[in-house]
Tab-separated table of C-alpha atoms and ligand atoms in Angstrom:
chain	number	residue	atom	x	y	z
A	85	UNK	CA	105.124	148.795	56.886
A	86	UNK	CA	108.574	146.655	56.782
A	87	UNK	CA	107.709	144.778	59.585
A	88	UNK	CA	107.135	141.333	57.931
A	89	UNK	CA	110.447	142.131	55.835
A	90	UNK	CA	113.797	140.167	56.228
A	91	UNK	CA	117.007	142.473	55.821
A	92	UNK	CA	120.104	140.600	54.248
A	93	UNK	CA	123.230	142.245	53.481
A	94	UNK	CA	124.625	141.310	50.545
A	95	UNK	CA	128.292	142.893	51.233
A	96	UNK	CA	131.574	141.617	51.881
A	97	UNK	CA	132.768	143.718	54.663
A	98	UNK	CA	135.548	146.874	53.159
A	99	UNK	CA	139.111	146.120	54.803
A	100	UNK	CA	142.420	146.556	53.583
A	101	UNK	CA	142.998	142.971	52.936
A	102	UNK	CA	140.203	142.349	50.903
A	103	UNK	CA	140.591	139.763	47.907
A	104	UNK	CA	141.468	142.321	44.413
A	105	UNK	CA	141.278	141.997	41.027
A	106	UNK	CA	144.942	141.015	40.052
A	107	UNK	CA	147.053	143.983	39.909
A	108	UNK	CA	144.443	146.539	40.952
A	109	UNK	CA	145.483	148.251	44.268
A	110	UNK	CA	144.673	147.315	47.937
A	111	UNK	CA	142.173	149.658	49.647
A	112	UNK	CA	144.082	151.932	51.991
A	113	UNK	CA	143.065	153.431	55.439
A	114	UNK	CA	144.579	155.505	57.752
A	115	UNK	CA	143.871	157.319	61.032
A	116	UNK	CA	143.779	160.917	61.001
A	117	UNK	CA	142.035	161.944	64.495
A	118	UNK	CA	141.385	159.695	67.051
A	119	UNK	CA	138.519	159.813	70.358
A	120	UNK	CA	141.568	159.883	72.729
A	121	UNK	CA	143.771	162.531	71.193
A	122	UNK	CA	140.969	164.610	69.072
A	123	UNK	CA	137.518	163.846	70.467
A	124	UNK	CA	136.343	162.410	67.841
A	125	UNK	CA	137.505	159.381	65.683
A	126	UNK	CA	138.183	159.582	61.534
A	127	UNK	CA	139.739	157.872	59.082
A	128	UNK	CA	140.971	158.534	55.296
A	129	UNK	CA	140.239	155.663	53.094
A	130	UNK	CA	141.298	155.604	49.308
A	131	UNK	CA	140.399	152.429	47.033
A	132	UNK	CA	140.074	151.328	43.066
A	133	UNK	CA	136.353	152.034	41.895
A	134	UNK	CA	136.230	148.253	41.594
A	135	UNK	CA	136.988	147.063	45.034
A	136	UNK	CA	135.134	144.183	47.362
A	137	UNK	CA	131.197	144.020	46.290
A	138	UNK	CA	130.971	147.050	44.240
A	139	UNK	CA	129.057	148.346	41.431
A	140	UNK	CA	130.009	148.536	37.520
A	141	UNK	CA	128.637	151.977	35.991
A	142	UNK	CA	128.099	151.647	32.041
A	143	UNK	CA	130.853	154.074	31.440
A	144	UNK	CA	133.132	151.548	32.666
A	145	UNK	CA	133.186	150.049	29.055
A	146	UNK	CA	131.676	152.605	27.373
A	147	UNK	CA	132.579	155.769	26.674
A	148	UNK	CA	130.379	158.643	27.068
A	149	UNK	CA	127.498	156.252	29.361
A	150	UNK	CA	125.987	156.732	32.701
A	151	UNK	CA	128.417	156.962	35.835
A	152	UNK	CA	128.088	156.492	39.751
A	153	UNK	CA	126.307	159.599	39.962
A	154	UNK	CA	124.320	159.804	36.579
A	155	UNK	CA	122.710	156.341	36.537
A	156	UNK	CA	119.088	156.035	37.563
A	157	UNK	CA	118.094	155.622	41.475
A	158	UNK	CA	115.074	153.736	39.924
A	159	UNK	CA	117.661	151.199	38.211
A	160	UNK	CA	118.785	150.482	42.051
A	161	UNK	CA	116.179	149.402	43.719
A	162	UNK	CA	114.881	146.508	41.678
A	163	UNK	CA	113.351	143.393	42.186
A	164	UNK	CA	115.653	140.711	42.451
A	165	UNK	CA	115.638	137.428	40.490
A	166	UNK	CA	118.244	134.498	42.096
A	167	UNK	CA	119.713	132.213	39.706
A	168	UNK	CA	121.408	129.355	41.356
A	169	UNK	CA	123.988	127.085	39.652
A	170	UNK	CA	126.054	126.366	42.536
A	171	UNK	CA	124.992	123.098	42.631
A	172	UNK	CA	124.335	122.559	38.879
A	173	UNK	CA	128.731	123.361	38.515
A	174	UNK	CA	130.261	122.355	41.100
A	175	UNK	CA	133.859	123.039	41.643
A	176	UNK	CA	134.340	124.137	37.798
A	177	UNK	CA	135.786	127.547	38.090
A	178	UNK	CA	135.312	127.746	34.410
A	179	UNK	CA	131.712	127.304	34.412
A	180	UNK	CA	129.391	129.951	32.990
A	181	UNK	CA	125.955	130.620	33.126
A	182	UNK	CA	124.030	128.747	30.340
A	183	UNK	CA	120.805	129.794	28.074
A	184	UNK	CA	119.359	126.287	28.685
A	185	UNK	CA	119.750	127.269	32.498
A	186	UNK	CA	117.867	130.787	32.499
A	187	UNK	CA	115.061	128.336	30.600
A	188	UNK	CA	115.254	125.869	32.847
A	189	UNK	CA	115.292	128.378	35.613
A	190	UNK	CA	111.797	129.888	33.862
A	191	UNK	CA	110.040	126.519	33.195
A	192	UNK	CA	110.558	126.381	37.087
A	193	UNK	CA	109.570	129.581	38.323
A	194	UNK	CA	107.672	131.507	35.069
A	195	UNK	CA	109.181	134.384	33.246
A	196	UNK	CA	111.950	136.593	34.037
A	197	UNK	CA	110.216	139.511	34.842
A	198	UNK	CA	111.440	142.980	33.343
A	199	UNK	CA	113.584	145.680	34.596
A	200	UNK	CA	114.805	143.348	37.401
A	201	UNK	CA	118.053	143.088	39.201
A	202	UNK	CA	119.315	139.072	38.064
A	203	UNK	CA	121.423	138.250	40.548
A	204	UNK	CA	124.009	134.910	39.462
A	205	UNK	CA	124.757	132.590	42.464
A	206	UNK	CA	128.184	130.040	41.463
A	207	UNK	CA	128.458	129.589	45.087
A	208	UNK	CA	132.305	131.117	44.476
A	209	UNK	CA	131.301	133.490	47.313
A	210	UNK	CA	132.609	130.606	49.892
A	211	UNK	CA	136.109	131.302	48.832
A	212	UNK	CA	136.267	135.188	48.904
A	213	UNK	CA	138.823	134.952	51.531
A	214	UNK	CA	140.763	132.118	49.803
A	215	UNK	CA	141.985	134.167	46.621
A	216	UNK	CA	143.868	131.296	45.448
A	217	UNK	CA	140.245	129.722	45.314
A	218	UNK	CA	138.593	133.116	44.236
A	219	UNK	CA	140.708	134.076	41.783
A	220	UNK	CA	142.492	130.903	40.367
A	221	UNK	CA	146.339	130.612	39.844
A	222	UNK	CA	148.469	133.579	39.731
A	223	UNK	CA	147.742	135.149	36.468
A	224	UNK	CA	145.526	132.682	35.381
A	225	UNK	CA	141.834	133.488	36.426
A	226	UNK	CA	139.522	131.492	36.703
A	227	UNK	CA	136.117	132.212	38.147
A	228	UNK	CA	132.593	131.244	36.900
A	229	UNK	CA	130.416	133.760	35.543
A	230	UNK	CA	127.642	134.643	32.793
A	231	UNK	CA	127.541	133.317	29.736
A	232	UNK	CA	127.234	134.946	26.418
A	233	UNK	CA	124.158	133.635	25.190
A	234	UNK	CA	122.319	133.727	28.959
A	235	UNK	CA	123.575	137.534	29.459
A	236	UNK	CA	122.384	138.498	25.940
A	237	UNK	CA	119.020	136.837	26.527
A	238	UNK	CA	118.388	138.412	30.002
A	239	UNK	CA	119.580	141.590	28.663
A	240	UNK	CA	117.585	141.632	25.056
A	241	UNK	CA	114.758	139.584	25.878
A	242	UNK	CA	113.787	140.393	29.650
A	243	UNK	CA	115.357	144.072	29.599
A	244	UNK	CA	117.624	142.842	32.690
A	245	UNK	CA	118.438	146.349	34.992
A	246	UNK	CA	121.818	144.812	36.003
A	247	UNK	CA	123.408	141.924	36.666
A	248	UNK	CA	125.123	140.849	39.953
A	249	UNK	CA	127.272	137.868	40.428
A	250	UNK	CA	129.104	136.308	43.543
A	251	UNK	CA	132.632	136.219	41.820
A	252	UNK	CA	135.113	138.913	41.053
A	253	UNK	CA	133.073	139.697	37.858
A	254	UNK	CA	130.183	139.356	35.675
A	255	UNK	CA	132.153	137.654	32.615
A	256	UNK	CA	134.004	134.505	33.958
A	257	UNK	CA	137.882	134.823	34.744
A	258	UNK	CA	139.203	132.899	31.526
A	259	UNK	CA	137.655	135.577	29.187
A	260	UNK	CA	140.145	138.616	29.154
A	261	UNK	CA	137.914	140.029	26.421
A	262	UNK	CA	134.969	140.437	28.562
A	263	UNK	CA	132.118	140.145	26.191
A	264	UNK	CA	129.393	140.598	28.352
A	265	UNK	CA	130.971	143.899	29.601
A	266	UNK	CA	132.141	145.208	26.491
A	267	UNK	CA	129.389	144.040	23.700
A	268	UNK	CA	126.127	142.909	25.547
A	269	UNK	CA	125.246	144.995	29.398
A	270	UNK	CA	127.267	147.772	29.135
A	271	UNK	CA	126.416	149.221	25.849
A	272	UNK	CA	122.664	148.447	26.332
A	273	UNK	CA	123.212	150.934	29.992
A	274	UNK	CA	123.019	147.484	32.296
A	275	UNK	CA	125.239	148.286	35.605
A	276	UNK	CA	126.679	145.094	37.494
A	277	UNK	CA	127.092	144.247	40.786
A	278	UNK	CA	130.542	141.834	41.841
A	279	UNK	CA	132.069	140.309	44.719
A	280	UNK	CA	128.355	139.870	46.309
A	281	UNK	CA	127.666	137.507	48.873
A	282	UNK	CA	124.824	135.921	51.185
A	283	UNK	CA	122.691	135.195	47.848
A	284	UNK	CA	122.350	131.483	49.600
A	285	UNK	CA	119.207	133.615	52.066
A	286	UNK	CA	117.549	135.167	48.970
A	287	UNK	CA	114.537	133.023	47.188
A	288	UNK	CA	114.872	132.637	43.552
A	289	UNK	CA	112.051	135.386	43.374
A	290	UNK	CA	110.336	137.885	45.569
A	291	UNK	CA	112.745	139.887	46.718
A	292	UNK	CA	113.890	143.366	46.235
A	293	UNK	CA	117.448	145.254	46.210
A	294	UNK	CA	118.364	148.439	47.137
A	295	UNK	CA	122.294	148.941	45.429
A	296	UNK	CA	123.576	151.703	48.067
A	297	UNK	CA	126.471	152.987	45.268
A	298	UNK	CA	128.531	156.543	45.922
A	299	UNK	CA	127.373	159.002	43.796
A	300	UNK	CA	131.020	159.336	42.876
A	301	UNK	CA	131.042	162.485	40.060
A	302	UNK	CA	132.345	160.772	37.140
A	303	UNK	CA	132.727	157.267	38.572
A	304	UNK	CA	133.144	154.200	37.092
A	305	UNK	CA	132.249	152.134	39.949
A	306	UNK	CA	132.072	152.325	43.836
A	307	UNK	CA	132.409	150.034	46.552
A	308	UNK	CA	128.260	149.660	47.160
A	309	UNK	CA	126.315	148.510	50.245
A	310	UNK	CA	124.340	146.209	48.896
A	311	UNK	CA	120.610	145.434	50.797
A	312	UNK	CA	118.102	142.682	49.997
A	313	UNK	CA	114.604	143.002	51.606
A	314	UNK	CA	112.289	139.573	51.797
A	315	UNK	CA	109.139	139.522	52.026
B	458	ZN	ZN1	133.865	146.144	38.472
């Protein structure tokens, strides 16, 4: 049955020097047993719900909403709609997502189908070992990401699942408010997906995701293997 289907992986591999969020703590591994001295080989790892490509539960916003392990399985495995401005912003790192690009992006390809996964491609992923480049200056981010009136659009009009991005978050780095988090997905029960990569291999439409995020009781986020399958 998935013979015809293309597997991508989505996910910035997990290591300790993976680029953070500013002030948020490194991920942290350590041996415990080892094949030579135990038999068998294990490690401890701790990390920040929001580390590497990871998922955003509504409860990290808003009180009282769905966490890692209360959000629907349905909501993550979604079709996956690709919109690519890479091109369309260049090197602006304080470019966002436009309303006149999602209907650009549907006079192209048709509607925005509902309960999908839209996945944001600013092409930032090329620098997510460069966090200079990522993240901007020390202190001063700046990162592309979705705009107000796009996100509240996708999210109103086309009942959005989630929203993934391929820079350290869904609102861009110059707005410490984050209004899409805190007024427009969140509240409305959207999850997010940041820090993806590889969205270059995925077709604006047609493919699915599968968001592999820990069932972590009470989470706010995880660090999520995140799968694309292509028809
Ligand atoms: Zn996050």
């Amino acid at each position: 049955m998935l013979e015809n289907v293309k597997v991508v992986d989505l996910t910035i591999p997990l290591g300790t020097d993976i680029i953070m969020w500013p002030g948020a703590p490194s991920p942290e591994m350590e041996t415990l047993v080892t094949v030579s001295h135990d038999g068998y080989f294990a490690r401890r790892v701790s990390f920040f719900e929001h580390t590497g490509t990871h998922f955003d539960a509504p409860c990290h916003f808003i009180e009282g909403t769905a966490t890692t392990d209360t959000i629907s399985v349905d909501s993550l495995v979604r079709p996956a709609v690709v919109i690519d401005i890479s091109s369309a912003i260049g090197n602006d790192p304080d470019a966002v997502l436009t309303l006149e690009q999602v209907e650009d992006f549907e006079r192209t390809h048709g509607e925005i189908p509902f309960n999908a996964a839209i996945l944001l491609r600013t092409g930032w992923e090329d620098f997510n070992t460069d966090s200079l480049k990522y993240c901007g200056p020390d202190g001063d981010l700046h990162f592309p990401g979705f705009g107000v009136d796009a996100a509240r659009f996708l999210v109103e009009e086309r009942h959005a699942a989630g929203l993934g991005i391929d820079t350290l978050g869904i609102d861009p780095g110059n707005r410490p408010d984050f209004p899409v988090h805190s007024q427009i997905s969140h509240p409305k029960g959207l999850w997010h997906l940041e820090n993806l990569q590889n969205l270059k291999l995925l077709p604006p439409l047609g493919a699915w995701i599968i968001v592999g995020v820990l069932p972590l009781v009470g989470g706010s986020g995880s660090p999520a293997r995140v799968i694309a399958l292509l028809p």
